[in-house]
Short mmCIF file of C-alpha atoms and ligand atoms in Angstrom, two decimals:
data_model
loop_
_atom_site.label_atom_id
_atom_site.label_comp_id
_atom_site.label_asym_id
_atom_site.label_seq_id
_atom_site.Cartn_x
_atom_site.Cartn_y
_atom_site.Cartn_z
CA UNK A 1 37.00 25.54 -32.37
CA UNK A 2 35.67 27.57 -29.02
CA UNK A 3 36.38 28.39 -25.75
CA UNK A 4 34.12 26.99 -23.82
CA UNK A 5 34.26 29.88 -21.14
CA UNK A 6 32.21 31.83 -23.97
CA UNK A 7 29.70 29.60 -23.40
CA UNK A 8 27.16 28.51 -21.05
CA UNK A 9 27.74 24.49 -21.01
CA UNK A 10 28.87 21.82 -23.01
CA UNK A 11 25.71 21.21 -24.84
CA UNK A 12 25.70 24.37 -25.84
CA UNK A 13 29.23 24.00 -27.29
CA UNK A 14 28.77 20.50 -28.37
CA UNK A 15 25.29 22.15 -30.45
CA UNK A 16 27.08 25.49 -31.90
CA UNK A 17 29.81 23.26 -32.96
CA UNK A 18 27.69 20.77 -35.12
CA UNK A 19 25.78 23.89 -36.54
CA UNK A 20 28.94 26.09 -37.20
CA UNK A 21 30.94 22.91 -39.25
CA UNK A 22 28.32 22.57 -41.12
CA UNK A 23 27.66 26.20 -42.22
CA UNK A 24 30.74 27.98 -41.92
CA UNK A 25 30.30 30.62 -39.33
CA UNK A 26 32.75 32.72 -38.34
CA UNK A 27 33.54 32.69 -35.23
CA UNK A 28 32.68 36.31 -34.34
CA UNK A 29 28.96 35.87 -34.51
CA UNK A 30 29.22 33.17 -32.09
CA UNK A 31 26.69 34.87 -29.44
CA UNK A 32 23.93 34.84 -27.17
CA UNK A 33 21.64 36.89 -28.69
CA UNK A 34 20.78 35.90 -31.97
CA UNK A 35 19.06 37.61 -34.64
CA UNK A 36 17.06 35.58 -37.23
CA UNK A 37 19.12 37.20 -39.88
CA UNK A 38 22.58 36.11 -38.33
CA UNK A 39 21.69 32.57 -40.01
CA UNK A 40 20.55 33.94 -43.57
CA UNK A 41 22.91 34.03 -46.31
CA UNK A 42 22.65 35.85 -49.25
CA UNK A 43 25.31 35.35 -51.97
CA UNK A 44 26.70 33.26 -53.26
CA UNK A 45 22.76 33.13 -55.28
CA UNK A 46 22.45 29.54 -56.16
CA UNK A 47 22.50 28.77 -59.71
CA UNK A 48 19.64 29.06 -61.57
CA UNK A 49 18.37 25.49 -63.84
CA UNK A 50 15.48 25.89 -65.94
CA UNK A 51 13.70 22.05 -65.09
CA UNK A 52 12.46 20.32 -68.49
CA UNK A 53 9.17 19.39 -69.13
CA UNK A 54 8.32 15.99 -68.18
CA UNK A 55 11.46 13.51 -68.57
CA UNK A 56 13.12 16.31 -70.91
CA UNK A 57 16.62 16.72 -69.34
CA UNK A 58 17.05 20.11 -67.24
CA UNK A 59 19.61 23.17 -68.97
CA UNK A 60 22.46 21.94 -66.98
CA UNK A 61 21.65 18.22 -67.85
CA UNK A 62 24.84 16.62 -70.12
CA UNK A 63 22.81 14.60 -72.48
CA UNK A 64 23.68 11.23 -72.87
CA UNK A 65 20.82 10.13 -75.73
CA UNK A 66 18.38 12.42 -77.18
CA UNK A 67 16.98 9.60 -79.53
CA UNK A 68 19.09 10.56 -82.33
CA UNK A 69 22.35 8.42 -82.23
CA UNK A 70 24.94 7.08 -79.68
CA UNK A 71 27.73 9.42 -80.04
CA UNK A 72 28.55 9.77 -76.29
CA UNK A 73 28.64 6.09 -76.33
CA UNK A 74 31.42 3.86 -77.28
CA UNK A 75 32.00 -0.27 -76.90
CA UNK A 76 33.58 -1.74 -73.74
CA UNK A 77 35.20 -4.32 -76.16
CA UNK A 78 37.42 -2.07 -78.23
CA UNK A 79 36.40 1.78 -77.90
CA UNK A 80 35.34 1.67 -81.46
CA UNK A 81 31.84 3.47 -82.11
CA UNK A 82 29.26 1.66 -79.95
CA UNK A 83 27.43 -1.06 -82.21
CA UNK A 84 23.70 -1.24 -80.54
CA UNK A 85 20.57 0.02 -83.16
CA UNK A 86 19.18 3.26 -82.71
CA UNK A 87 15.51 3.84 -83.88
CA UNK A 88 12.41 5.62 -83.47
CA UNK A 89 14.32 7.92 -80.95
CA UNK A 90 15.89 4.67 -78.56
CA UNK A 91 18.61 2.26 -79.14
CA UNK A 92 18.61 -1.43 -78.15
CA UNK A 93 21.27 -4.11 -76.76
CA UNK A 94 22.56 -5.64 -79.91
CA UNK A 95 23.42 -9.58 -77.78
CA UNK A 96 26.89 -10.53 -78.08
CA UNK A 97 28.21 -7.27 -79.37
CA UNK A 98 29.00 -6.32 -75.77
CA UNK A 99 28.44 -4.13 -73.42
CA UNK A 100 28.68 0.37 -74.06
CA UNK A 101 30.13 2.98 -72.19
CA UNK A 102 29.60 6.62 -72.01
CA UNK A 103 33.38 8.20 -73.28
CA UNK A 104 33.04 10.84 -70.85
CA UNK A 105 33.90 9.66 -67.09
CA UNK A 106 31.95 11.17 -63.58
CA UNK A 107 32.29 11.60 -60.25
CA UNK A 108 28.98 12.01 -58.33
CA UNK A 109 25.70 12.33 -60.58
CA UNK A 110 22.07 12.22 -60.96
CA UNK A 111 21.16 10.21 -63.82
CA UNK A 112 17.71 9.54 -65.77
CA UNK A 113 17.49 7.06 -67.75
CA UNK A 114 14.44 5.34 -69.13
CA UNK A 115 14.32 1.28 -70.18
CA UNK A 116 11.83 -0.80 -71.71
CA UNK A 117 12.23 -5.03 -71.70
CA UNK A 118 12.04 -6.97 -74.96
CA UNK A 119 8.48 -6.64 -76.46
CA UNK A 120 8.17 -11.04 -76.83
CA UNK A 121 8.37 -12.02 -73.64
CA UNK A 122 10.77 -14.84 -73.27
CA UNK A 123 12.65 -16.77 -70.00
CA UNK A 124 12.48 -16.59 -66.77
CA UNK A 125 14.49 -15.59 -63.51
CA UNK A 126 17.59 -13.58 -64.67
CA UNK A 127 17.50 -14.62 -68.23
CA UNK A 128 14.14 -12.29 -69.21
CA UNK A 129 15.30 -8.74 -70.17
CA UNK A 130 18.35 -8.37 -68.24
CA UNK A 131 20.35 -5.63 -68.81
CA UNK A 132 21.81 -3.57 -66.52
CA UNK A 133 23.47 0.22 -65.24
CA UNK A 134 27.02 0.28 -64.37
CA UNK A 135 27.87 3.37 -62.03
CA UNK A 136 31.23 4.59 -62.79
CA UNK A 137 30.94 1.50 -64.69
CA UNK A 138 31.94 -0.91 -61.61
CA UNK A 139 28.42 -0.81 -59.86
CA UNK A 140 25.22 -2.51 -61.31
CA UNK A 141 22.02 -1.04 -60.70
CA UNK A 142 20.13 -4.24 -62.20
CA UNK A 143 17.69 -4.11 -65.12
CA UNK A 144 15.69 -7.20 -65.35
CA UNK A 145 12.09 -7.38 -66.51
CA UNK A 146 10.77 -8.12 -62.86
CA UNK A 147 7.15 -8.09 -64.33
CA UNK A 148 5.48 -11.27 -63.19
CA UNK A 149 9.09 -12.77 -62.94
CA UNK A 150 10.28 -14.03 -59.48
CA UNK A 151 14.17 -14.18 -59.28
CA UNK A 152 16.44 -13.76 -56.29
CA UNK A 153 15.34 -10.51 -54.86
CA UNK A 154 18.78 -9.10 -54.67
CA UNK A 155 18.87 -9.53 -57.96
CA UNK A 156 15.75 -7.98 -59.61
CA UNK A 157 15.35 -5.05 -61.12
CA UNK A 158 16.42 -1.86 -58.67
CA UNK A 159 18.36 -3.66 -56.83
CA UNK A 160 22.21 -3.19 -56.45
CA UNK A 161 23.02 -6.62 -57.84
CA UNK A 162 23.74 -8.68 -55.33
CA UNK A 163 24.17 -6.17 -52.79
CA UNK A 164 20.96 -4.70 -51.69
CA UNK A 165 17.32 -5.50 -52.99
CA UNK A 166 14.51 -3.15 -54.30
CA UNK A 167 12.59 -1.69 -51.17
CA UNK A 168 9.34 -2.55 -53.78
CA UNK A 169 8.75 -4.08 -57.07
CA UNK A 170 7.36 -1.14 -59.12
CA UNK A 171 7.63 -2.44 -62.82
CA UNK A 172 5.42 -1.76 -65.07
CA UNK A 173 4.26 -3.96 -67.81
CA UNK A 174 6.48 -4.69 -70.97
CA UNK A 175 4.99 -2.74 -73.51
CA UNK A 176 6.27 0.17 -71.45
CA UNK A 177 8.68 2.22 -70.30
CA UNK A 178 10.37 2.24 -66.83
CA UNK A 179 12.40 5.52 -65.64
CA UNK A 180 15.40 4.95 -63.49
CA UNK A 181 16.28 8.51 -61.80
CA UNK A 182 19.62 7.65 -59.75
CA UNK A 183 21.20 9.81 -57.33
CA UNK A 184 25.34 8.48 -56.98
CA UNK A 185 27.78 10.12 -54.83
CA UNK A 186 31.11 8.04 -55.40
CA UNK A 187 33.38 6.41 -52.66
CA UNK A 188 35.95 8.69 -51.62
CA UNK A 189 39.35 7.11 -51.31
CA UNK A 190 42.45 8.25 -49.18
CA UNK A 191 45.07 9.81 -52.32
CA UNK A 192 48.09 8.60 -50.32
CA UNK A 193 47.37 4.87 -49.77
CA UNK A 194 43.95 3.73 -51.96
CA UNK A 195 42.65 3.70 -48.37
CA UNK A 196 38.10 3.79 -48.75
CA UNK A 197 37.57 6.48 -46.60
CA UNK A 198 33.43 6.36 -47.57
CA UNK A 199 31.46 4.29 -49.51
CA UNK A 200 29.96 4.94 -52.33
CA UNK A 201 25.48 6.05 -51.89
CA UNK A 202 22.56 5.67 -54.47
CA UNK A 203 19.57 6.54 -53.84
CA UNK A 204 17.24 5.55 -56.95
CA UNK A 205 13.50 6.04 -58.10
CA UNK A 206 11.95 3.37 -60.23
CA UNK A 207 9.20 5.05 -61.93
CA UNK A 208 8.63 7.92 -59.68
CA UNK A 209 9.18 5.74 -56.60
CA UNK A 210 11.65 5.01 -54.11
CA UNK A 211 13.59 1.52 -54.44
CA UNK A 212 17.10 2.62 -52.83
CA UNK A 213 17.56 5.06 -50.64
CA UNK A 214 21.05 6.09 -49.72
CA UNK A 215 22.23 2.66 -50.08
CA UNK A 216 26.24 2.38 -49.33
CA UNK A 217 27.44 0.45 -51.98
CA UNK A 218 29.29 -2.77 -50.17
CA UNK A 219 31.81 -2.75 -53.68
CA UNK A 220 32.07 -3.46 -57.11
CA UNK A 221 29.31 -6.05 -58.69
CA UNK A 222 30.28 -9.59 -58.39
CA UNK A 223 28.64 -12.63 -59.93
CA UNK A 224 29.87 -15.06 -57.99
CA UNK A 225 31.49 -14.24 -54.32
CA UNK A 226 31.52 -10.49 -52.06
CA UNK A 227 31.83 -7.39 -53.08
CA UNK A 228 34.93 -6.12 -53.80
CA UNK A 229 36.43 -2.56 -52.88
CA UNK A 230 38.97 -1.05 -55.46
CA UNK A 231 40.32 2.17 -55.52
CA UNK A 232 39.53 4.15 -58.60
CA UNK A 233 38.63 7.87 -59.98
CA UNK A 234 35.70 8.91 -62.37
CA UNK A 235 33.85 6.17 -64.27
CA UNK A 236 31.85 5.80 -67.09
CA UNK A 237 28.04 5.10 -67.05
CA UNK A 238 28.35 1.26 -68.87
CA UNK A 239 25.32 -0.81 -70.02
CA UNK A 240 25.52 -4.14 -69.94
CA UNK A 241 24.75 -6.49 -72.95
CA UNK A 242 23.65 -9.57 -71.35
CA UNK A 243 22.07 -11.44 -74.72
CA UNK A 244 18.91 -9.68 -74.29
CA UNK A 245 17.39 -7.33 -76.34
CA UNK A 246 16.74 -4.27 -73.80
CA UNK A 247 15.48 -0.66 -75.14
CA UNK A 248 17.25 2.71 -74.08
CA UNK A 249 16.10 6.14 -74.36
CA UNK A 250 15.88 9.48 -73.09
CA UNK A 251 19.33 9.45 -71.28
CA UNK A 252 20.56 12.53 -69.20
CA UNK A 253 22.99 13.16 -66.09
CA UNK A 254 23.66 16.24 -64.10
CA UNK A 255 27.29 16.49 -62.36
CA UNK A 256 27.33 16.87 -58.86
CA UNK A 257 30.58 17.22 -57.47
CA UNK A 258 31.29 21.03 -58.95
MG1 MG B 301 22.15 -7.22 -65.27
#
């Protein structure tokens, strides 16, 4: 990208380089006497998002459930309208109905989402309030009451099932609600050949605090045996029904890849 005769030594190349890929300088201001301003831009302005207050989703947010009924939701079994009970402004897993799927499909996101575990406390290990978050419906953040409930730890709730455990267990108790806020950037495939160029990342808070951060995501969720990587495009955000009766609410996502 530069002669290196412009330049005092390689370092100095090797250091302009990294900062010039990464914020698109022309070459002509490449210099030795820099001026703060040379590295201030101006316009584009950034968008502007008015934040909501509290959980309430942000102006750009697409909202997913806003406690009134599940029309951006449909079920995995059939697409016919998605058959889990809404009330008092949250919906819960209806068991052996199946799991839902949002009908719209994303790329990279940040998602809220907030969960509560079945009020009667019943089970143990992976059978007590497991649910769960499908990214692009093929990768399971876990929800699992983890209250007081030891399991496999790859397998509670934050982790990415199987894959990579909670960094902490920061449940709260059952008669309340947990907030998921997950950060996703998606794999990015080779369009020629199916070839994964980059795994897929999620970073995600569990009530406020951090339980993944910029994990890679080793493939899609398994049960039983690795990972698996598959090429693919957008995905839905799926919920799993797993036979217990999980709450939902307050549901938003902002796109990131625009
Ligand atoms: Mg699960």
């Amino acid at each position: 990208m530069f002669k290196a005769t412009t330049l005092k030594n390689g370092l100095t190349v090797f250091l302009l380089s990294i900062f010039c890929a990464h914020f698109s300088i022309a070459q002509e201001i490449i210099k030795e006497d820099w001026k703060p301003e040379d590295t201030e831009f101006w316009d584009p302005e950034r968008p502007k998002v008015t934040p909501g207050q509290g959980t309430e989703p942000p102006s750009d947010a697409i909202v997913l459930f806003d406690g009134s009924d599940l029309s951006a939701w449909k079920s995995q079994k059939d697409g016919s309208a998605a058959p889990w009970k809404v009330e008092d402004g949250y919906f819960t897993v209806e068991p052996g109905t199946g799991g839902i799927q949002t009908k719209e499909n994303f790329g990279d996101f940040q998602l809220h989402i907030e969960w509560r575990s079945p009020q009667e406390v019943s089970g143990e290990g992976q059978g007590r309030g497991n649910s769960g978050i499908f990214l692009q419906g093929l990768y399971e953040v876990q929800v699992l009451d983890s209250y007081d409930n030891r399991t496999y730890y790859n397998g509670q709730a934050g982790s990415i099932y199987k894959q990579s455990p909670p960094l902490v267990n920061a449940m709260r108790p059952v008669d309340e609600w947990e907030v998921y806020d997950i950060i996703y950037t998606a794999p990015r495939f080779d369009e020629k050949n199916g070839a994964l160029l980059e795994k897929a990342q999620v970073t995600v808070l569990h009530n406020g605090i951090v339980v993944q951060n910029a994990t890679k995501i080793q493939g899609t969720t398994a049960y039983i045996g690795p990972p698996k990587i598959i090429y693919h495009g957008d995905g839905p955000i799926a919920l799993q029904d797993h036979g217990n009766t999980v709450s939902f609410r307050n549901i938003w996502l902002r796109k990131l890849d625009q």
